[in-house]
Short mmCIF file of C-alpha atoms and ligand atoms in Angstrom, two decimals:
data_model
loop_
_atom_site.label_atom_id
_atom_site.label_comp_id
_atom_site.label_asym_id
_atom_site.label_seq_id
_atom_site.Cartn_x
_atom_site.Cartn_y
_atom_site.Cartn_z
CA MET A 1210 132.36 110.84 91.37
CA PRO A 1211 129.53 108.90 92.53
CA GLU A 1212 129.72 105.36 91.22
CA PRO A 1213 126.56 103.76 90.06
CA PRO A 1214 125.55 99.97 92.07
CA VAL A 1215 127.01 98.64 88.73
CA ARG A 1216 128.30 99.43 85.57
CA ILE A 1217 126.35 97.40 83.13
CA VAL A 1218 125.91 99.28 79.93
CA THR A 1219 129.31 100.96 79.96
CA LYS A 1220 130.96 98.06 81.47
CA ASN A 1221 133.25 97.71 78.66
CA PHE A 1222 134.12 101.16 77.98
CA GLY A 1223 137.32 102.52 77.54
CA VAL A 1224 138.65 98.69 77.62
CA LYS A 1225 141.26 98.36 74.48
CA ASP A 1226 139.48 97.43 71.46
CA SER A 1227 136.58 96.65 73.58
CA HIS A 1228 134.27 96.73 70.08
CA ARG A 1229 136.04 93.55 68.78
CA LEU A 1230 134.38 90.08 69.40
CA GLY A 1231 137.44 87.93 71.24
CA VAL A 1232 137.43 91.06 73.55
CA TYR A 1233 133.93 91.00 74.47
CA GLU A 1234 134.31 87.36 75.00
CA GLY A 1235 137.47 87.68 76.99
CA ARG A 1236 135.32 89.57 79.40
CA GLY A 1237 132.52 87.26 79.46
CA GLY A 1238 130.30 88.28 76.65
CA PHE A 1239 127.63 85.63 75.04
CA ARG A 1240 127.87 83.58 78.78
CA ALA A 1241 124.23 84.86 79.05
CA LEU A 1242 122.93 84.09 75.28
CA ARG A 1243 124.16 80.65 76.17
CA LYS A 1244 121.73 80.58 79.21
CA ALA A 1245 119.48 81.86 77.65
CA LEU A 1246 119.44 79.29 74.76
CA MET A 1247 118.66 76.58 77.69
CA MET A 1248 115.68 78.67 78.78
CA LYS A 1249 112.39 78.46 77.40
CA PRO A 1250 111.88 81.83 75.73
CA ALA A 1251 108.90 82.72 77.74
CA ASP A 1252 110.99 82.22 80.66
CA VAL A 1253 113.03 84.97 79.37
CA THR A 1254 110.38 87.32 78.77
CA ALA A 1255 109.34 86.65 82.58
CA GLU A 1256 113.01 87.56 83.88
CA VAL A 1257 112.63 90.89 81.57
CA LYS A 1258 109.23 91.92 82.50
CA LYS A 1259 110.58 90.74 86.74
CA SER A 1260 113.64 93.29 85.88
CA ASN A 1261 111.40 96.62 85.49
CA LEU A 1262 113.14 97.29 82.92
CA ARG A 1263 111.47 100.11 80.99
CA GLY A 1264 112.57 101.47 77.58
CA ARG A 1265 115.48 104.14 76.98
CA GLY A 1266 114.58 104.92 74.12
CA GLY A 1267 111.92 107.96 75.18
CA ALA A 1268 108.80 106.81 76.31
CA GLY A 1269 110.35 104.37 79.11
CA PHE A 1270 107.68 101.78 78.58
CA PRO A 1271 108.14 98.61 80.17
CA THR A 1272 110.20 96.19 78.12
CA GLY A 1273 108.74 92.76 79.43
CA LEU A 1274 105.24 93.89 78.88
CA LYS A 1275 105.55 95.11 75.41
CA TRP A 1276 107.08 91.71 74.30
CA THR A 1277 104.21 89.98 75.75
CA PHE A 1278 101.70 91.88 73.36
CA VAL A 1279 103.41 89.85 69.96
CA PRO A 1280 100.25 87.47 69.20
CA PRO A 1281 100.93 84.42 70.75
CA GLY A 1282 101.87 81.54 67.71
CA SER A 1283 102.85 84.65 65.40
CA GLU A 1284 104.26 82.43 62.66
CA THR A 1285 106.87 85.89 61.73
CA VAL A 1286 108.24 88.26 64.23
CA TYR A 1287 110.62 90.94 64.08
CA LEU A 1288 112.52 93.16 65.99
CA VAL A 1289 113.99 96.36 65.09
CA VAL A 1290 116.66 98.27 66.87
CA ASN A 1291 115.97 101.38 67.09
CA ALA A 1292 119.83 103.15 66.25
CA ASP A 1293 118.40 106.76 65.29
CA GLU A 1294 119.24 108.54 67.96
CA GLY A 1295 118.09 111.85 67.05
CA GLU A 1296 116.72 113.61 69.93
CA PRO A 1297 118.58 116.54 70.54
CA GLY A 1298 121.40 116.14 72.91
CA THR A 1299 121.13 112.57 73.39
CA PHE A 1300 124.64 110.81 72.35
CA LYS A 1301 124.98 107.31 74.50
CA ASP A 1302 123.43 105.07 72.11
CA ARG A 1303 126.34 105.57 69.59
CA GLU A 1304 128.50 105.20 71.95
CA ILE A 1305 126.64 101.58 73.00
CA LEU A 1306 127.48 101.15 69.05
CA ARG A 1307 131.04 102.37 68.85
CA GLN A 1308 132.59 100.57 72.06
CA ASP A 1309 130.53 97.59 72.72
CA PRO A 1310 128.54 96.35 69.21
CA CYS A 1311 129.20 93.02 70.46
CA LEU A 1312 126.56 93.58 73.96
CA LEU A 1313 124.01 94.39 71.53
CA ILE A 1314 124.22 92.18 69.01
CA GLU A 1315 123.70 89.70 72.49
CA GLY A 1316 121.14 91.42 73.78
CA CYS A 1317 119.00 90.52 70.47
CA LEU A 1318 120.26 87.12 70.31
CA CYS A 1319 118.26 86.58 73.39
CA THR A 1320 115.82 88.87 72.91
CA ALA A 1321 115.16 87.23 69.63
CA TRP A 1322 115.25 84.08 71.43
CA ALA A 1323 112.64 85.16 73.63
CA LEU A 1324 110.15 86.50 70.64
CA GLY A 1325 110.75 84.13 68.59
CA CYS A 1326 112.11 86.18 65.68
CA HIS A 1327 114.50 84.81 63.17
CA HIS A 1328 115.13 88.11 61.94
CA VAL A 1329 116.56 91.28 63.46
CA TYR A 1330 117.22 94.86 61.82
CA VAL A 1331 118.84 97.73 63.19
CA TYR A 1332 118.12 101.21 61.82
CA ILE A 1333 121.27 102.72 62.28
CA ARG A 1334 121.06 106.98 62.11
CA GLY A 1335 122.70 107.69 58.30
CA GLU A 1336 125.31 110.38 60.05
CA MET A 1337 126.65 107.20 62.28
CA TYR A 1338 129.01 106.60 59.27
CA GLU A 1339 132.16 104.89 61.77
CA GLU A 1340 129.08 103.28 64.01
CA ALA A 1341 127.36 101.56 61.15
CA ARG A 1342 131.14 99.81 60.64
CA ILE A 1343 132.11 98.93 63.38
CA LEU A 1344 128.54 96.79 64.06
CA GLN A 1345 128.54 95.04 60.12
CA ALA A 1346 132.46 94.29 61.55
CA ALA A 1347 130.70 92.85 64.71
CA VAL A 1348 128.31 91.11 62.82
CA ASP A 1349 130.53 89.79 60.30
CA ASP A 1350 132.91 88.42 63.39
CA CYS A 1351 129.83 86.90 65.01
CA TYR A 1352 128.45 84.57 61.92
CA GLN A 1353 131.92 83.55 61.65
CA LYS A 1354 132.07 82.31 65.02
CA GLY A 1355 128.13 80.97 64.73
CA TYR A 1356 126.19 83.31 66.91
CA LEU A 1357 124.34 84.12 64.10
CA GLY A 1358 123.48 82.43 60.76
CA ARG A 1359 121.31 79.28 60.55
CA SER A 1360 122.18 77.83 64.08
CA VAL A 1361 123.55 80.02 66.91
CA LEU A 1362 125.70 77.73 69.22
CA GLY A 1363 124.63 75.29 67.29
CA VAL A 1364 121.25 74.59 68.37
CA GLY A 1365 119.70 74.75 65.87
CA PHE A 1366 117.76 78.44 66.02
CA GLN A 1367 118.32 80.85 62.96
CA CYS A 1368 118.62 84.20 63.75
CA ASP A 1369 119.73 87.07 61.01
CA VAL A 1370 120.85 90.48 61.83
CA THR A 1371 120.66 93.29 59.12
CA VAL A 1372 122.10 96.97 59.58
CA HIS A 1373 120.20 99.22 58.06
CA ARG A 1374 121.41 102.94 57.38
CA GLY A 1375 118.66 105.65 57.54
CA ALA A 1376 119.12 108.80 55.82
CA GLY A 1377 119.42 111.47 58.73
CA ALA A 1378 115.46 112.09 58.99
CA TYR A 1379 114.64 113.25 63.18
CA ILE A 1380 111.34 111.86 62.31
CA CYS A 1381 112.40 108.39 61.39
CA GLY A 1382 113.20 107.73 65.01
CA GLU A 1383 109.56 107.35 66.00
CA GLU A 1384 109.17 103.81 65.60
CA THR A 1385 106.30 103.39 62.63
CA SER A 1386 107.91 106.01 60.43
CA LEU A 1387 111.26 103.88 60.97
CA LEU A 1388 109.19 100.86 60.17
CA ASN A 1389 108.20 102.32 57.04
CA SER A 1390 111.68 103.72 55.98
CA LEU A 1391 112.95 100.36 56.32
CA GLU A 1392 110.12 99.05 53.86
CA GLY A 1393 111.39 101.63 51.62
CA LYS A 1394 108.42 103.88 52.22
CA ARG A 1395 108.42 108.09 52.95
CA GLY A 1396 108.96 107.56 56.98
CA TRP A 1397 105.93 108.79 57.51
CA PRO A 1398 104.52 108.07 60.77
CA ARG A 1399 101.72 105.42 60.66
CA LEU A 1400 98.52 106.06 62.89
CA LYS A 1401 98.10 103.68 66.28
CA PRO A 1402 96.49 101.13 66.44
CA PRO A 1403 97.19 98.96 64.82
CA PHE A 1404 100.25 98.62 67.54
CA PRO A 1405 104.00 97.61 65.81
CA ALA A 1406 104.28 94.54 67.90
CA VAL A 1407 100.67 93.40 66.55
CA LYS A 1408 101.32 94.66 62.57
CA GLY A 1409 104.46 96.18 62.03
CA LEU A 1410 107.34 95.88 59.79
CA PHE A 1411 106.17 94.01 56.80
CA GLY A 1412 102.51 94.10 58.19
CA GLN A 1413 104.22 91.04 61.23
CA PRO A 1414 104.40 91.67 64.39
CA THR A 1415 107.27 93.54 65.70
CA ILE A 1416 109.18 94.68 68.29
CA VAL A 1417 111.10 98.00 68.40
CA ASN A 1418 113.34 98.27 71.56
CA ASN A 1419 116.00 101.23 71.46
CA VAL A 1420 119.91 100.47 71.50
CA GLU A 1421 120.31 100.94 75.26
CA THR A 1422 117.36 98.93 76.35
CA LEU A 1423 118.31 95.88 74.43
CA ALA A 1424 122.27 96.41 75.95
CA ASN A 1425 120.41 96.04 79.14
CA ILE A 1426 119.24 92.47 78.43
CA PRO A 1427 122.43 90.57 78.19
CA ALA A 1428 123.07 91.40 82.54
CA ILE A 1429 118.99 90.55 83.28
CA VAL A 1430 119.29 87.02 81.72
CA GLU A 1431 122.55 86.65 83.25
CA ASN A 1432 122.31 87.95 86.66
CA GLY A 1433 117.99 87.83 87.27
CA GLY A 1434 115.16 90.41 86.42
CA GLU A 1435 114.68 90.46 90.04
CA TRP A 1436 118.71 91.43 91.10
CA TYR A 1437 118.36 94.19 88.57
CA ALA A 1438 114.94 95.45 89.57
CA LYS A 1439 116.58 96.00 92.97
CA LEU A 1440 119.56 98.13 91.85
CA GLY A 1441 116.71 100.88 90.55
CA MET A 1442 114.42 102.57 92.01
CA GLY A 1443 110.76 102.14 92.36
CA ARG A 1444 108.96 100.59 89.26
CA SER A 1445 112.41 101.33 87.10
CA GLY A 1446 114.79 98.63 87.25
CA GLY A 1447 119.14 99.08 86.76
CA THR A 1448 120.69 101.85 85.98
CA ARG A 1449 120.40 105.14 83.75
CA VAL A 1450 123.08 106.35 81.50
CA LEU A 1451 122.69 109.84 81.05
CA CYS A 1452 124.45 111.94 78.14
CA VAL A 1453 124.78 115.12 79.95
CA SER A 1454 126.03 118.57 77.58
CA GLY A 1455 125.80 121.99 77.56
CA HIS A 1456 127.29 124.84 80.48
CA VAL A 1457 129.17 122.01 82.88
CA GLN A 1458 132.28 121.17 83.20
CA ARG A 1459 132.53 117.88 82.21
CA PRO A 1460 129.95 116.90 79.83
CA GLY A 1461 129.66 113.31 78.50
CA VAL A 1462 128.35 109.84 78.76
CA TYR A 1463 127.81 108.47 82.61
CA GLU A 1464 126.29 105.78 83.62
CA LEU A 1465 124.34 105.95 87.27
CA ARG A 1466 122.25 105.17 89.69
CA MET A 1467 118.60 104.81 88.17
CA GLY A 1468 117.17 107.56 90.95
CA ILE A 1469 120.49 110.01 91.04
CA PRO A 1470 119.31 113.97 92.32
CA MET A 1471 119.88 115.91 89.09
CA ARG A 1472 121.72 118.88 91.54
CA GLU A 1473 124.01 115.57 92.52
CA VAL A 1474 124.98 114.81 88.43
CA ILE A 1475 125.36 118.63 87.57
CA ASP A 1476 127.45 119.12 90.61
CA GLU A 1477 129.19 116.25 91.36
CA VAL A 1478 129.43 114.30 88.35
CA CYS A 1479 129.88 116.95 85.73
CA GLY A 1480 131.86 118.96 88.39
CA GLY A 1481 129.31 121.66 88.23
CA VAL A 1482 128.17 124.57 86.02
CA ARG A 1483 131.67 125.97 84.20
CA ASP A 1484 132.73 129.86 85.45
CA GLY A 1485 130.98 129.00 88.75
CA ARG A 1486 127.32 130.26 87.25
CA ARG A 1487 124.28 129.02 88.23
CA PRO A 1488 122.10 126.20 86.79
CA ARG A 1489 119.09 128.15 85.41
CA CYS A 1490 117.22 126.14 83.01
CA VAL A 1491 117.91 121.81 82.67
CA ILE A 1492 115.91 119.91 79.66
CA PRO A 1493 116.03 116.48 81.76
CA GLY A 1494 115.56 114.27 79.11
CA GLY A 1495 116.17 115.34 75.69
CA SER A 1496 114.77 118.22 73.60
CA SER A 1497 110.81 116.95 73.73
CA MET A 1498 110.97 117.08 77.11
CA PRO A 1499 110.00 120.26 79.35
CA PRO A 1500 112.48 122.12 81.25
CA LEU A 1501 113.47 122.13 84.67
CA ASP A 1502 114.55 125.58 86.75
CA GLU A 1503 116.87 126.05 89.43
CA SER A 1504 114.25 125.02 92.47
CA GLU A 1505 113.69 121.48 91.04
CA LEU A 1506 117.79 120.57 90.56
CA ASP A 1507 116.59 117.68 93.61
CA VAL A 1508 114.15 115.81 91.28
CA PRO A 1509 115.34 112.24 91.68
CA VAL A 1510 116.76 111.05 87.82
CA GLU A 1511 113.83 108.44 87.21
CA PHE A 1512 110.74 107.93 84.80
CA ASP A 1513 108.05 108.25 87.31
CA ALA A 1514 109.92 111.08 89.57
CA LEU A 1515 110.31 113.42 86.61
CA MET A 1516 106.41 112.80 85.65
CA THR A 1517 105.24 113.42 89.25
CA ASP A 1518 107.41 115.24 91.30
CA ALA A 1519 109.02 118.17 89.01
CA ARG A 1520 106.51 121.27 90.82
CA ILE A 1521 104.68 121.77 87.19
CA LYS A 1522 101.59 123.46 88.07
CA ASP A 1523 98.28 123.92 86.32
CA VAL A 1524 99.68 127.92 86.18
CA GLU A 1525 97.92 130.49 83.78
CA VAL A 1526 101.37 131.26 81.05
CA ALA A 1527 98.81 133.52 79.33
CA PRO A 1528 95.96 135.47 80.21
CA GLY A 1529 93.31 132.77 79.61
CA VAL A 1530 95.50 129.90 78.47
CA LYS A 1531 96.09 127.16 80.97
CA PHE A 1532 98.97 125.15 80.97
CA ASP A 1533 97.79 121.86 80.64
CA VAL A 1534 97.62 119.38 77.97
CA GLY A 1535 95.57 116.84 76.45
CA GLY A 1536 91.90 116.60 78.54
CA GLY A 1537 93.65 118.54 81.31
CA LYS A 1538 95.92 116.68 82.67
CA PRO A 1539 99.02 118.99 83.79
CA LEU A 1540 101.79 118.63 81.91
CA LYS A 1541 104.97 117.42 83.68
CA THR A 1542 108.14 116.15 82.33
CA MET A 1543 109.70 113.01 81.12
CA ALA A 1544 113.36 111.19 81.90
CA GLY A 1545 112.72 110.77 77.87
CA SER A 1546 116.05 109.70 76.20
CA GLY A 1547 118.62 110.38 78.93
CA ALA A 1548 120.29 113.82 77.37
CA VAL A 1549 120.56 115.99 79.68
CA VAL A 1550 121.55 119.97 78.47
CA VAL A 1551 121.78 122.19 81.54
CA LEU A 1552 121.85 126.02 80.23
CA ASP A 1553 123.33 128.37 83.05
CA ASP A 1554 122.25 131.51 84.73
CA ARG A 1555 123.54 134.03 80.88
CA THR A 1556 121.90 132.39 78.02
CA ASP A 1557 118.71 134.17 76.45
CA LEU A 1558 116.18 131.06 77.22
CA VAL A 1559 114.02 132.32 74.54
CA ALA A 1560 116.58 131.94 71.94
CA ALA A 1561 117.65 128.55 72.91
CA CYS A 1562 113.79 127.69 72.82
CA ALA A 1563 113.41 129.40 69.72
CA ARG A 1564 116.28 127.62 67.87
CA LEU A 1565 114.37 124.59 69.52
CA MET A 1566 111.45 125.38 67.79
CA ARG A 1567 113.31 125.92 63.88
CA PHE A 1568 114.65 122.07 64.52
CA TYR A 1569 111.13 120.59 64.78
CA ALA A 1570 109.87 123.13 62.32
CA HIS A 1571 112.40 121.90 60.31
CA GLU A 1572 111.85 117.43 61.40
CA SER A 1573 108.06 117.74 60.78
CA CYS A 1574 107.26 114.92 58.21
CA GLY A 1575 104.22 117.96 57.44
CA GLN A 1576 101.51 114.94 57.51
CA CYS A 1577 99.38 116.30 59.50
CA THR A 1578 98.45 120.18 59.74
CA PRO A 1579 98.86 120.86 63.04
CA CYS A 1580 102.52 120.14 63.76
CA ARG A 1581 103.48 121.01 59.77
CA GLU A 1582 101.97 124.54 60.19
CA GLY A 1583 102.01 125.14 64.32
CA THR A 1584 105.83 124.47 64.37
CA GLY A 1585 106.59 126.77 61.58
CA TRP A 1586 104.35 129.23 63.83
CA LEU A 1587 105.95 128.13 66.76
CA ALA A 1588 109.85 128.67 64.98
CA ARG A 1589 108.99 131.86 63.51
CA VAL A 1590 107.06 134.21 66.54
CA CYS A 1591 109.97 132.78 68.98
CA THR A 1592 112.42 133.60 66.44
CA ARG A 1593 110.95 137.30 65.86
CA LEU A 1594 111.23 137.32 70.01
CA ALA A 1595 114.46 135.91 70.22
CA ASP A 1596 115.41 138.83 67.82
CA GLY A 1597 114.12 141.32 69.26
CA HIS A 1598 111.29 141.58 67.15
CA GLY A 1599 108.12 139.88 68.89
CA ARG A 1600 105.49 141.70 68.75
CA LYS A 1601 102.89 142.23 72.22
CA GLY A 1602 100.62 139.37 72.94
CA ASP A 1603 104.07 136.77 71.00
CA SER A 1604 103.74 134.46 74.07
CA ALA A 1605 99.98 134.28 74.40
CA LEU A 1606 100.25 133.25 70.92
CA LEU A 1607 103.09 130.56 71.49
CA ALA A 1608 101.00 129.05 74.42
CA SER A 1609 98.00 129.01 71.68
CA ILE A 1610 99.57 127.65 69.31
CA ALA A 1611 101.15 124.73 71.72
CA HIS A 1612 97.83 124.05 72.65
CA GLY A 1613 96.80 123.97 69.62
CA ILE A 1614 99.24 121.83 68.62
CA ALA A 1615 99.90 119.21 71.83
CA GLY A 1616 97.18 115.60 71.18
CA ASN A 1617 96.28 116.58 67.88
CA THR A 1618 98.79 114.64 65.95
CA ILE A 1619 99.86 111.52 64.59
CA CYS A 1620 102.79 111.00 66.00
CA PRO A 1621 104.49 112.50 69.18
CA LEU A 1622 106.94 114.99 66.99
CA GLY A 1623 103.71 117.39 67.39
CA ASP A 1624 104.08 117.16 71.14
CA ALA A 1625 107.77 117.12 71.26
CA ALA A 1626 107.67 121.15 69.71
CA ALA A 1627 104.27 121.63 72.26
CA TRP A 1628 105.49 120.57 75.48
CA PRO A 1629 109.06 122.42 75.83
CA MET A 1630 107.63 125.10 74.37
CA LEU A 1631 104.73 124.88 76.75
CA GLY A 1632 107.07 124.61 79.98
CA PHE A 1633 109.68 127.10 78.49
CA LEU A 1634 106.88 129.72 78.65
CA THR A 1635 105.71 128.70 82.10
CA LYS A 1636 109.36 128.03 83.93
CA PHE A 1637 110.71 131.17 81.95
CA ARG A 1638 107.61 133.41 81.55
CA ALA A 1639 109.17 137.24 82.65
CA ASP A 1640 111.53 136.11 80.08
CA PHE A 1641 109.39 136.24 77.13
CA LEU A 1642 107.78 138.82 78.54
CA ALA A 1643 110.95 140.88 79.08
CA LYS A 1644 111.24 140.19 75.14
CA GLU A 1645 107.72 141.96 73.90
CA PRO A 1646 107.31 145.60 73.01
CA GLN A 1647 106.06 147.21 76.77
C1 FMN B 1371 109.41 112.07 66.96
C2 FMN B 1371 110.26 111.14 67.25
C3 FMN B 1371 112.04 110.44 67.49
C4 FMN B 1371 112.32 109.30 68.09
N1 FMN B 1371 113.64 109.28 68.10
C5 FMN B 1371 114.30 108.30 68.51
C6 FMN B 1371 115.50 107.40 68.94
O1 FMN B 1371 115.86 108.30 67.74
N2 FMN B 1371 115.55 106.75 69.27
C7 FMN B 1371 115.01 105.52 69.68
O2 FMN B 1371 115.07 105.00 70.88
N3 FMN B 1371 113.73 105.86 70.17
C8 FMN B 1371 113.27 107.24 69.20
N4 FMN B 1371 111.47 107.32 69.92
C9 FMN B 1371 111.08 106.38 70.36
C10 FMN B 1371 110.52 105.52 69.36
O3 FMN B 1371 108.99 105.52 68.84
C11 FMN B 1371 110.35 104.26 69.58
O4 FMN B 1371 109.14 104.16 71.40
C12 FMN B 1371 111.16 103.51 71.37
O5 FMN B 1371 112.07 102.82 69.52
C13 FMN B 1371 110.95 102.52 71.56
O6 FMN B 1371 112.13 101.42 72.21
P1 FMN B 1371 112.03 101.28 73.56
O7 FMN B 1371 110.78 100.96 73.90
O8 FMN B 1371 113.18 100.08 73.97
O9 FMN B 1371 112.68 102.49 74.26
C14 FMN B 1371 111.08 108.74 69.38
C15 FMN B 1371 110.07 109.21 68.96
C16 FMN B 1371 109.33 110.05 68.63
C17 FMN B 1371 108.01 110.45 68.46
S1 SF4 B 1372 102.93 115.34 64.12
FE1 SF4 B 1372 104.59 116.17 62.39
S2 SF4 B 1372 106.00 114.58 62.08
FE2 SF4 B 1372 103.99 113.57 63.26
S3 SF4 B 1372 102.73 112.65 61.35
FE3 SF4 B 1372 101.75 114.90 61.96
S4 SF4 B 1372 103.00 116.51 60.71
FE4 SF4 B 1372 104.36 114.00 60.28
#
């Protein structure tokens, strides 16, 4: 199996009792924090900028750049860890929380130092009961050992961590909805701007970062931004943790080199498609991302490559309906949350797509009309097609509903339903047309 150039996020996976503070310390834990506390906060941010670390929560936004959006001189700054991990197919943050909670805590502390933040909130998915318990135990141990509290490692820097459990709503993974939920309000997304970095939790500047994003920070502090950038590809530094599921021989969580071709992930890392079948459709980064077909699997798994190399063209997906989103921009796919879902050549792709659409309809918060109504329509029309009760023109109807949603909603959940719908319709149009009455 191809190895990553180095293991950063998963380096302690599989080690006995890796979740315990003593084991973490014994394996070099908290060296980075000691180094960070001797650096100027701005220098820590500069290293993270240099590292080309991009957010692992879905959007791939440059982490160091995001940190610089906090207005200089802000008195209260919050760091919020997004541990909601609700994107279908995604299960990597859960492994980090379960196997290496102290790595996340160290990443949070280095980040808090860089931001001038004294209170970190970890918003953890409600269903992750065991992980919340493991994380809380690690936080308690860190308080006892002086890594958290009034004076971190005795240098006079105060930093507290609060673990907050969500209640199982996918939308609460969206950062502004998460902040509302954390404030005790209904988990409805906020209009942006203002962005959280300027006005976030309790109206204060807030940086929201994903678990895996923050788990990379100690290695960057310890080895330098340049080292981390060189491990990666193009404008994406470091390694990539992929969680692979579906019809492969060896599904699982793998830390791999950034830019590894998708075909290598499937054939070599995961032992190929089960029962000797062929991969027909691959979701490259969580269910919100348009799928790839078999001819596109040589694409490197990297943020920019997946946006530009995938051969999605500005084609007509239905008579008169062009496959584009938002002002004529061609629709592209994304590396998203690192969740790779492989579907083999026996899969009923219309049924698979209908299942996804029912998920988005169920999870829409209902705040804005195109998403509330549109996701319901996508689910109903796609399901009737899949169940053999489709009507002539349903494929075109689906495309036009999806176009009505994309780019017209408060938060990206609407796009998250519309994009894969359009992707499935473009790449696998014949499957949809075949389900319409002839
Ligand atoms: C509907 C929806 C659900 C999301 N769920 C998650 C999630 O579970 N975990 C996560 O880290 N980011 C999630 N995001 C992305 C966050 O809004 C945000 O971009 C991310 O936490 C920023 O962290 P990063 O820059 O480290 O990636 C979601 C976004 C949307 C629109
Ligand atoms: S796009 Fe959907 S989930 Fe997002 S605010 Fe609108 S209704 Fe809610």
